[in-house]
PDB file of C-alpha atoms in Angstrom:
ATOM      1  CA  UNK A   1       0.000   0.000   0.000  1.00 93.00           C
ATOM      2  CA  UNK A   2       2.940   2.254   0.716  1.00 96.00           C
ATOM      3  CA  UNK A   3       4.322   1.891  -2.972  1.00 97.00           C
ATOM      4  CA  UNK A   4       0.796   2.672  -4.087  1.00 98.00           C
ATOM      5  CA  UNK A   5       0.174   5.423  -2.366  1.00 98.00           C
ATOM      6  CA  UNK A   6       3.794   6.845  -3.273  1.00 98.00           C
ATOM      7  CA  UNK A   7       2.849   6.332  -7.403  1.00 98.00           C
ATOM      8  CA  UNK A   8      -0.426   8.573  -6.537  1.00 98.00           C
ATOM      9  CA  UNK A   9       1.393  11.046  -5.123  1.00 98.00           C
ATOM     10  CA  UNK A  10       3.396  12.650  -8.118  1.00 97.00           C
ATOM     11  CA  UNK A  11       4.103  16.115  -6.955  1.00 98.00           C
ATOM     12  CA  UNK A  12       6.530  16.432  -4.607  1.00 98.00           C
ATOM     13  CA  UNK A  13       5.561  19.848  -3.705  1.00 98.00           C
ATOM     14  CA  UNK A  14       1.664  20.116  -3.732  1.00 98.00           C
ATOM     15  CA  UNK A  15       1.816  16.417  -1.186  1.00 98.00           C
ATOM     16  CA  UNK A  16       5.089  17.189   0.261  1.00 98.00           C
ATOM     17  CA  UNK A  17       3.574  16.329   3.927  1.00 98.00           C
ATOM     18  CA  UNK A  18       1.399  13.408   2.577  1.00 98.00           C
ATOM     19  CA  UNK A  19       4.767  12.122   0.993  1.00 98.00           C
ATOM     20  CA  UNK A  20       6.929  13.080   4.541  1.00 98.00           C
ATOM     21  CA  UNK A  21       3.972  11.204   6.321  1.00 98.00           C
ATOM     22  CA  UNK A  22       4.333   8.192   4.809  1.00 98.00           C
ATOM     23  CA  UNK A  23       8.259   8.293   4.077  1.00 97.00           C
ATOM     24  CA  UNK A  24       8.767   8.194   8.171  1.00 97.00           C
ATOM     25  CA  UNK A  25       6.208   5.929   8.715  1.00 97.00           C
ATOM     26  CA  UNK A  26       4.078   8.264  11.003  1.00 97.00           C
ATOM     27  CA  UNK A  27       0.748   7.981   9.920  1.00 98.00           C
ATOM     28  CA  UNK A  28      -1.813   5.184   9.009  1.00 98.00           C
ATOM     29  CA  UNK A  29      -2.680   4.355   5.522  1.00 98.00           C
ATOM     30  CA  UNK A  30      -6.074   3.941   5.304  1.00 97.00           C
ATOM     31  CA  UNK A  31      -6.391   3.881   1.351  1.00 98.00           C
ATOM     32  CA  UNK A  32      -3.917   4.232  -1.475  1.00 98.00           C
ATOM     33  CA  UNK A  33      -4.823   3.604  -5.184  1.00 98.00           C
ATOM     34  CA  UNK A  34      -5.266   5.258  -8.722  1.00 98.00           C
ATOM     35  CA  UNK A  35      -8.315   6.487  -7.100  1.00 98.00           C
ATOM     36  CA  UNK A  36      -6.168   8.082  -4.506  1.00 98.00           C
ATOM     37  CA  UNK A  37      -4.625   8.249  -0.776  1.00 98.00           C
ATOM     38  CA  UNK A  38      -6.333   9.233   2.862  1.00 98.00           C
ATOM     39  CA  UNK A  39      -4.251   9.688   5.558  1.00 98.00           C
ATOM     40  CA  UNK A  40      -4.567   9.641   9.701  1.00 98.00           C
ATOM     41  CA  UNK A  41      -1.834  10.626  12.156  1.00 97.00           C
ATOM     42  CA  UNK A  42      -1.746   9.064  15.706  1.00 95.00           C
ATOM     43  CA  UNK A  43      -2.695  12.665  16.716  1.00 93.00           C
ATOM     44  CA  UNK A  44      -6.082  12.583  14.748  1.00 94.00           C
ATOM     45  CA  UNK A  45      -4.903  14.941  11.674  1.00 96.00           C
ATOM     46  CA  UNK A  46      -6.246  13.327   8.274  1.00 97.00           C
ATOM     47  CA  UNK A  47      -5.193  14.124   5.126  1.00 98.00           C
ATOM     48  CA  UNK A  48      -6.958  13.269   1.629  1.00 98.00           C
ATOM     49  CA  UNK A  49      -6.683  13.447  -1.896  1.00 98.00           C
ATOM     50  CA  UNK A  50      -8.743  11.987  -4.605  1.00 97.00           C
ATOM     51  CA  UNK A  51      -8.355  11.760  -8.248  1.00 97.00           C
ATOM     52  CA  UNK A  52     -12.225  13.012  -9.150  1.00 96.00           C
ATOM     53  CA  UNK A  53     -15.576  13.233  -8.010  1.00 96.00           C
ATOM     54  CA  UNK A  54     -16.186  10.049  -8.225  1.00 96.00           C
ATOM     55  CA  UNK A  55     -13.992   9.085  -5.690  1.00 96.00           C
ATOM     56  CA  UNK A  56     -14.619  11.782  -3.034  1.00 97.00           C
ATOM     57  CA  UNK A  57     -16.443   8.856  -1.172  1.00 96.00           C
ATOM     58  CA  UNK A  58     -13.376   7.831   0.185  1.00 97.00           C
ATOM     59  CA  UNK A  59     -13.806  10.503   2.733  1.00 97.00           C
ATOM     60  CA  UNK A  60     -16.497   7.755   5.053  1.00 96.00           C
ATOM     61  CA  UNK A  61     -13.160   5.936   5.561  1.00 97.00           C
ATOM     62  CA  UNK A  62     -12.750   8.556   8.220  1.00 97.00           C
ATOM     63  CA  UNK A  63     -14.705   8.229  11.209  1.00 95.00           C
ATOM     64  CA  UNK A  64     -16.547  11.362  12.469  1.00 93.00           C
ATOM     65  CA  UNK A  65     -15.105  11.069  15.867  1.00 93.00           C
ATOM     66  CA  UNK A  66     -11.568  10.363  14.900  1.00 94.00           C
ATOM     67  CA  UNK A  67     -10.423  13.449  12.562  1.00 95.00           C
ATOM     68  CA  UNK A  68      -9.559  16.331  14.325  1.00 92.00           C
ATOM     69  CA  UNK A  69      -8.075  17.864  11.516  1.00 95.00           C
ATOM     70  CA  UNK A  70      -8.476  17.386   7.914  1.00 97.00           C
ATOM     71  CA  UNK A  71      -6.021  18.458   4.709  1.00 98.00           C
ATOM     72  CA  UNK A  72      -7.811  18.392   1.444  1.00 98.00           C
ATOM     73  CA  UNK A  73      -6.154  18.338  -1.549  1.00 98.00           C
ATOM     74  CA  UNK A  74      -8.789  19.039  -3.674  1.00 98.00           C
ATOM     75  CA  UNK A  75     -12.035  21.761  -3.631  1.00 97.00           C
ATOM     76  CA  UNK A  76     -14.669  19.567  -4.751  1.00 97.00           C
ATOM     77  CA  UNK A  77     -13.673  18.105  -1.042  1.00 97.00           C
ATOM     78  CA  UNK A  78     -14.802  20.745   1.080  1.00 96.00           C
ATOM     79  CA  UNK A  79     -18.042  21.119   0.941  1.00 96.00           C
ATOM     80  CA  UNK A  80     -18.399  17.085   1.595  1.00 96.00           C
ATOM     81  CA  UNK A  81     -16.311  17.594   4.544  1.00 95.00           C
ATOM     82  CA  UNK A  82     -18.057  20.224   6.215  1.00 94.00           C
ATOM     83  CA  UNK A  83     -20.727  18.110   5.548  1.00 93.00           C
ATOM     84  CA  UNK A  84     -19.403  14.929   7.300  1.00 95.00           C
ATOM     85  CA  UNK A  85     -17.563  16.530   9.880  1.00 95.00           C
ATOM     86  CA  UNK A  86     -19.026  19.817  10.791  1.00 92.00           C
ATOM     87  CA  UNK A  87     -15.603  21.279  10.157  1.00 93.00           C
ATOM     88  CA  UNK A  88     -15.947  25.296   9.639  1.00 88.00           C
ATOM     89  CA  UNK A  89     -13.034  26.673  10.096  1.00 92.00           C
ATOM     90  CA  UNK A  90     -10.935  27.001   6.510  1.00 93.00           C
ATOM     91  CA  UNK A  91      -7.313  27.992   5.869  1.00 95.00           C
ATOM     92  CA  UNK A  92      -6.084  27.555   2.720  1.00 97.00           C
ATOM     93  CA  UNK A  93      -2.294  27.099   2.064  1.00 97.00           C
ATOM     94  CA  UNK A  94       0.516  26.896  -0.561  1.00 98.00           C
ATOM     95  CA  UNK A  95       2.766  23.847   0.153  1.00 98.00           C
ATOM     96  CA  UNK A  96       6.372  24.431   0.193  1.00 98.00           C
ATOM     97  CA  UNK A  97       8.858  22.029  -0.382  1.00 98.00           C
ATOM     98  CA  UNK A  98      13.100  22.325  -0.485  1.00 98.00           C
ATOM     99  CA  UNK A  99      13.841  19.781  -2.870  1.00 98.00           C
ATOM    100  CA  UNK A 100      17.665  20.415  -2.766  1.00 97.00           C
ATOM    101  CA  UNK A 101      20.582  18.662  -1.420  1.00 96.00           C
ATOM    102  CA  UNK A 102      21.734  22.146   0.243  1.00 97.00           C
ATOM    103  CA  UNK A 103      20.634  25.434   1.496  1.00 97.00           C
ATOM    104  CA  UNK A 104      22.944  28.520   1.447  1.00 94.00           C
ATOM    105  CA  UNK A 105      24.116  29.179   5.150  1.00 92.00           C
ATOM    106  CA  UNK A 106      23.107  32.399   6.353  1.00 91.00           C
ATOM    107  CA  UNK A 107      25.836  33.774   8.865  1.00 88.00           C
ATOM    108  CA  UNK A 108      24.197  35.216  11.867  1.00 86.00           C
ATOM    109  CA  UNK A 109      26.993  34.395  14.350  1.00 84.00           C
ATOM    110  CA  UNK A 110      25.659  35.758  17.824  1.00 92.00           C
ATOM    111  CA  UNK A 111      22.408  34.289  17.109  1.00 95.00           C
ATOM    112  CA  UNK A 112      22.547  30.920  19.344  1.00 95.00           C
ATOM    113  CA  UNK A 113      19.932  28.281  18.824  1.00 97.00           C
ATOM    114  CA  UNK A 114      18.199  26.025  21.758  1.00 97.00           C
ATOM    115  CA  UNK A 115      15.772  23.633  21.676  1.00 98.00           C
ATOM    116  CA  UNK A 116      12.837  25.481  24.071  1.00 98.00           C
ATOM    117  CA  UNK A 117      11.251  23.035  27.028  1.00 97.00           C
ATOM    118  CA  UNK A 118       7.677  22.547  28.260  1.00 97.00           C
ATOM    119  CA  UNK A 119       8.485  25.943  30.898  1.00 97.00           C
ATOM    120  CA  UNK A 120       8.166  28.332  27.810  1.00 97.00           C
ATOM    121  CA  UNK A 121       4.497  27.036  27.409  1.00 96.00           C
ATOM    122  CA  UNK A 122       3.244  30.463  28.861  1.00 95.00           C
ATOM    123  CA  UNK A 123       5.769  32.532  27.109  1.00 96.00           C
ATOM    124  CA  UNK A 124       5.082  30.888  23.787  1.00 96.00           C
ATOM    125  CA  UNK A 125       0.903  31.315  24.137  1.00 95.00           C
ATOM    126  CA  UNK A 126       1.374  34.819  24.632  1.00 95.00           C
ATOM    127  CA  UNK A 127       3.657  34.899  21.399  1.00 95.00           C
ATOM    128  CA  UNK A 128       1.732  32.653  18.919  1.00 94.00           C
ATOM    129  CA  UNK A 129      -1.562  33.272  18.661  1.00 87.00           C
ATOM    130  CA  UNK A 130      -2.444  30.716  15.623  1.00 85.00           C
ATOM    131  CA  UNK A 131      -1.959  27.363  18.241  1.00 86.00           C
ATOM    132  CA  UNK A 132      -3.735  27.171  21.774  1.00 89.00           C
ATOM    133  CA  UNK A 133      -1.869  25.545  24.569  1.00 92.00           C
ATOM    134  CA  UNK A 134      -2.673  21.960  24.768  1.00 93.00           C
ATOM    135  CA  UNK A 135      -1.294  21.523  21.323  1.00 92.00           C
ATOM    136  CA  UNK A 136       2.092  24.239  21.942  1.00 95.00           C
ATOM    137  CA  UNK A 137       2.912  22.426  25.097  1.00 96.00           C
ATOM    138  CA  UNK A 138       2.866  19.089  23.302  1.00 95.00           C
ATOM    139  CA  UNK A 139       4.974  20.107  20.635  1.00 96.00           C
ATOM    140  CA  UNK A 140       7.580  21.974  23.752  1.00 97.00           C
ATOM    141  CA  UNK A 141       7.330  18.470  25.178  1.00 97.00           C
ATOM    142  CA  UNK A 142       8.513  16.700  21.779  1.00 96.00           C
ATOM    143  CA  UNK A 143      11.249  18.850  22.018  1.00 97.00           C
ATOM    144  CA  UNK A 144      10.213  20.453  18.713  1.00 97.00           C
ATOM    145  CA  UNK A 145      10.181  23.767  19.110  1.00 98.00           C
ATOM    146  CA  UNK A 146      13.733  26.137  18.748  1.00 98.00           C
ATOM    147  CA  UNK A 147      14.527  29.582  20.205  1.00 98.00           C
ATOM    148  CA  UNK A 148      17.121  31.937  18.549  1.00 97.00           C
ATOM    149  CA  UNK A 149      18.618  33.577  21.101  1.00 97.00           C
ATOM    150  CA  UNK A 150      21.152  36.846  21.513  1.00 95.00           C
ATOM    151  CA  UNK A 151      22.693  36.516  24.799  1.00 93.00           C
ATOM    152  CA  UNK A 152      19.919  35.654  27.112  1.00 92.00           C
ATOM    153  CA  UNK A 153      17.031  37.499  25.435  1.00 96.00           C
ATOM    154  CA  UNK A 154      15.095  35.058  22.894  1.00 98.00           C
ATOM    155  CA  UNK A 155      14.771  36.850  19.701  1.00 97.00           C
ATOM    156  CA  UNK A 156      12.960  34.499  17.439  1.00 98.00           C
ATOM    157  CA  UNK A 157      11.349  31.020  17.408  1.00 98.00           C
ATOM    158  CA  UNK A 158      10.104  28.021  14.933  1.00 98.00           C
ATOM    159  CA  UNK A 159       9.152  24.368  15.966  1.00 98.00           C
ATOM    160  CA  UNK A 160       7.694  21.321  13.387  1.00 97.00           C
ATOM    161  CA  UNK A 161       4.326  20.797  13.619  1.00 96.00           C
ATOM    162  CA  UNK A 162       2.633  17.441  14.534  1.00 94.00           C
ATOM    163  CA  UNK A 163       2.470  15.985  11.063  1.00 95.00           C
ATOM    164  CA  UNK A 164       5.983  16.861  10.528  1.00 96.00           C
ATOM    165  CA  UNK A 165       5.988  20.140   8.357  1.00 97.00           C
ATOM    166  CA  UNK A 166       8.067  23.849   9.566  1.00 98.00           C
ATOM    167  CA  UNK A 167       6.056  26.643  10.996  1.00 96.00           C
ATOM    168  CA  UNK A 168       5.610  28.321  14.317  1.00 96.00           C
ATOM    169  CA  UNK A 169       8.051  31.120  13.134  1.00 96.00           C
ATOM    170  CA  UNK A 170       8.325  34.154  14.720  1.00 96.00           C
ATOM    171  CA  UNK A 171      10.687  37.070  15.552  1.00 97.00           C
ATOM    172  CA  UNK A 172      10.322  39.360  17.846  1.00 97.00           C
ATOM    173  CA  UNK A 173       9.445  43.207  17.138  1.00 95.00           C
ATOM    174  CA  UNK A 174      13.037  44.420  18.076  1.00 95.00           C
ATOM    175  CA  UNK A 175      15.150  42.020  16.532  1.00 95.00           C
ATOM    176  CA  UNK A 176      12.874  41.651  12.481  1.00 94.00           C
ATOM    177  CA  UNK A 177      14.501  42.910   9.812  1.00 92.00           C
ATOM    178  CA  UNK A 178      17.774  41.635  10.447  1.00 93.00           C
ATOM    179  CA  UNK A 179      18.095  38.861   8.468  1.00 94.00           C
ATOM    180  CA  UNK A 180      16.969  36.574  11.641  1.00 96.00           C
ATOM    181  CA  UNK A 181      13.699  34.613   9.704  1.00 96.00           C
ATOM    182  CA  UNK A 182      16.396  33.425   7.023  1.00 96.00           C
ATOM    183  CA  UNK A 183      18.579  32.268   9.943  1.00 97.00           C
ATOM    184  CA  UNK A 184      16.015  30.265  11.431  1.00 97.00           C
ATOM    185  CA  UNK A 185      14.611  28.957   8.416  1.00 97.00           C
ATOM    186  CA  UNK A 186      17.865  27.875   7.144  1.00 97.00           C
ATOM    187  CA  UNK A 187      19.014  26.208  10.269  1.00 97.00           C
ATOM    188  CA  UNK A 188      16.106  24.245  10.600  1.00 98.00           C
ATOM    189  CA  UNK A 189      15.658  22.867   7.045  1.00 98.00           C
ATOM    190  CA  UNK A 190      19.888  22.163   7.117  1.00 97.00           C
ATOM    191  CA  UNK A 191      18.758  19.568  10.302  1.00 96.00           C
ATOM    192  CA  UNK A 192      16.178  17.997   8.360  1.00 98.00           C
ATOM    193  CA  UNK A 193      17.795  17.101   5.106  1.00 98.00           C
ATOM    194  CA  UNK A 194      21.289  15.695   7.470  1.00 97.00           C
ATOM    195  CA  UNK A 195      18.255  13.249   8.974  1.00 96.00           C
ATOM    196  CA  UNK A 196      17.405  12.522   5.223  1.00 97.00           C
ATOM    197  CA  UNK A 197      14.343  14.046   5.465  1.00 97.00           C
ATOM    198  CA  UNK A 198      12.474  16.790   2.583  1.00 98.00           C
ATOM    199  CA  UNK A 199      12.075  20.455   4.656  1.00 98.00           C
ATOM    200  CA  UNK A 200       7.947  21.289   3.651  1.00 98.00           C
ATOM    201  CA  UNK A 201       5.487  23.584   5.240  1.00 96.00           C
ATOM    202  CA  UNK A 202       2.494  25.243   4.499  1.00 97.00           C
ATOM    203  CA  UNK A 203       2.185  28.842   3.524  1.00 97.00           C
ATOM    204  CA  UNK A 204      -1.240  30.720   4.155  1.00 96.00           C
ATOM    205  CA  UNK A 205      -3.013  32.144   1.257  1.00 97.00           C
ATOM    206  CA  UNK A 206      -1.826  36.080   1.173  1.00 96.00           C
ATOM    207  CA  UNK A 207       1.034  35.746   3.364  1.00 95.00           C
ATOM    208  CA  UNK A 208       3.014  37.361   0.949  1.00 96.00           C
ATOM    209  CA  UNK A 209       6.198  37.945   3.445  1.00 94.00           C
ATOM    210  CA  UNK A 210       6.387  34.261   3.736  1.00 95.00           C
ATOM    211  CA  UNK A 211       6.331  33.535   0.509  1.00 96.00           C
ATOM    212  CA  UNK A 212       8.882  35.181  -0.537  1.00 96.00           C
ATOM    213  CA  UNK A 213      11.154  34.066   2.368  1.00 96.00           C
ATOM    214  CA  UNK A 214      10.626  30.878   1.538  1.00 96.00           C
ATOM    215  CA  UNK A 215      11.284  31.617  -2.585  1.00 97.00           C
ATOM    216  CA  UNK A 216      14.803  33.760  -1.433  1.00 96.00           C
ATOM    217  CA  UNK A 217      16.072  30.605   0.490  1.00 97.00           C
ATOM    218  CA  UNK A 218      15.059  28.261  -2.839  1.00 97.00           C
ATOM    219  CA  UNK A 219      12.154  26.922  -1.817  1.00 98.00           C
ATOM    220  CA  UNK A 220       9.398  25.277  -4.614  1.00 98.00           C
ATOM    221  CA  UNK A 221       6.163  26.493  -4.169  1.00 98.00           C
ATOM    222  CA  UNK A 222       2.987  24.710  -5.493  1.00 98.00           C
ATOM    223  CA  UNK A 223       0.543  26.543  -7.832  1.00 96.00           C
ATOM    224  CA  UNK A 224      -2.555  24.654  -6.043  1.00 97.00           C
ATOM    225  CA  UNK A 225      -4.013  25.370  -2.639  1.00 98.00           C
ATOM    226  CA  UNK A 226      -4.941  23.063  -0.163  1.00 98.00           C
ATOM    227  CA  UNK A 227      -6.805  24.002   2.817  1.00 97.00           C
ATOM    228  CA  UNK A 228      -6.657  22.829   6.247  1.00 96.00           C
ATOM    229  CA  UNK A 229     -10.242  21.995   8.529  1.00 96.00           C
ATOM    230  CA  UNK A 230     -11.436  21.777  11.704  1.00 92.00           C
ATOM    231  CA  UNK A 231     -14.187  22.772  13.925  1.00 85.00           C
ATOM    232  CA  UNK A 232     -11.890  25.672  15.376  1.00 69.00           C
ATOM    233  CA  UNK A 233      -9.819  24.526  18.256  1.00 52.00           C
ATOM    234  CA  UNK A 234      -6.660  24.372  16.002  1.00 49.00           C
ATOM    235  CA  UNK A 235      -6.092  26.356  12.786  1.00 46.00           C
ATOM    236  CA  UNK A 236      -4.165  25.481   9.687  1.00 45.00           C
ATOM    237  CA  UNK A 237      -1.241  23.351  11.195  1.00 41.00           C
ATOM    238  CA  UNK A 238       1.535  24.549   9.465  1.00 38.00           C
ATOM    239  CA  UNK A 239       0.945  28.488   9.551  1.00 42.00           C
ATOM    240  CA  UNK A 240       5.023  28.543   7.836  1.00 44.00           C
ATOM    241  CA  UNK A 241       7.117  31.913   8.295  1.00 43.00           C
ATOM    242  CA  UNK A 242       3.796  33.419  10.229  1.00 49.00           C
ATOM    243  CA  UNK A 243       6.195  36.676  11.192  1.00 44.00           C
ATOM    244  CA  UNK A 244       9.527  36.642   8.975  1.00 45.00           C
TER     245      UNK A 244
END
């Protein structure tokens, strides 16, 4: 089923977390075929795409109780998901994908990074306002979440969502606009590709500074949306580069 639901998805970009998903073996495959792939985390996030119409049925192999979040790949999807799920909260996204061996290092030499623990849970509510705290705490406990810091005064942070893809990036008023979003970016996305793994996120529709952060660093960005739903406790997962 793995091989299968690898053929389906043949755009690295537009499914780079579908492809991530089931490349590290962290989510459940509960279809793959010509017809296409769904998706379920051990978290509850569900993704799905389907080749037509005629397959959108392939939603009911999601239980109503049991997906917290759903990706769609595809519009025709979302009004059958509100429907099924009572999901009406929308974000729609650009996936991002580095698809290089290498990024350029960006020199920022008195910018230190640390991985943040669970006693920045507070802190990091206050700061990032897209997340509430049951879900920031867990990814604090995964040890997922990274502070750039300048002495002792944190000046920026990013983490890796749930199912895997960058986001969570902020800097601080004082410190934007020197070069500090690249940094973080960069430093990231270097650790993931020396674990083998592809750097993706998810770029909100009209976040226009984010986009081209993540163009300037090389980037591919996909020409098709997909949109992130839920009921409204958590937003669009992978808000990427939400304050370069």
């Amino acid at each position: 089923m793995k091989r299968a639901a690898l053929d389906y998805l043949d755009d690295p970009v537009f499914y780079s977390s579908m492809i991530d998903l089931i490349t590290r073996d962290a989510a459940e495959i509960r279809f793959a075929s010509p017809l296409g792939v769904v998706l379920r985390t051990p978290a509850g996030t569900c993704m799905i795409s389907c080749r037509d119409e005629n397959s959108a049925d392939l939603l009911e192999l999601l239980g109503v109780e049991e997906c917290r979040l759903l990706v769609v790949h595809e519009p025709f999807l979302i009004p059958l998901a509100e429907h099924r799920f009572d999901f009406r909260k929308h974000t729609r996204c650009l996936s991002s994908a580095f698809l290089g061996t290498a990024l350029a290092p960006i020199l920022n030499p008195d910018l230190r990074i640390e991985t943040l623990g669970i006693e920045w849970t507070n802190w990091l509510v206050d700061h990032y306002a897209m997340d509430g705290q049951e879900y920031l705490s867990s990814r604090l406990e995964a040890g997922e979440v990274w502070g750039g810091f300048r002495g002792e005064q944190i000046a920026a942070f990013i983490g890796l969502h749930e199912e895997g893809s960058m986001g969570m990036l902020v800097v601080l008023d004082e410190f934007r606009r020197q070069g500090i979003a690249e940094f973080m970016v960069t430093d990231l996305a270097t650790r993931l590709l020396a674990k083998g793994l592809v750097p993706h996120d998810h770029i909100i529709v009209g976040n226009d500074a984010s986009e081209a952060l993540q163009r300037k660093l090389g980037f591919e960005i996909s020409t098709r949306t997909i949109c992130w739903m839920s009921a409204g406790d958590r937003g669009p997962g992978s808000g990427s580069s939400d304050n370069p």
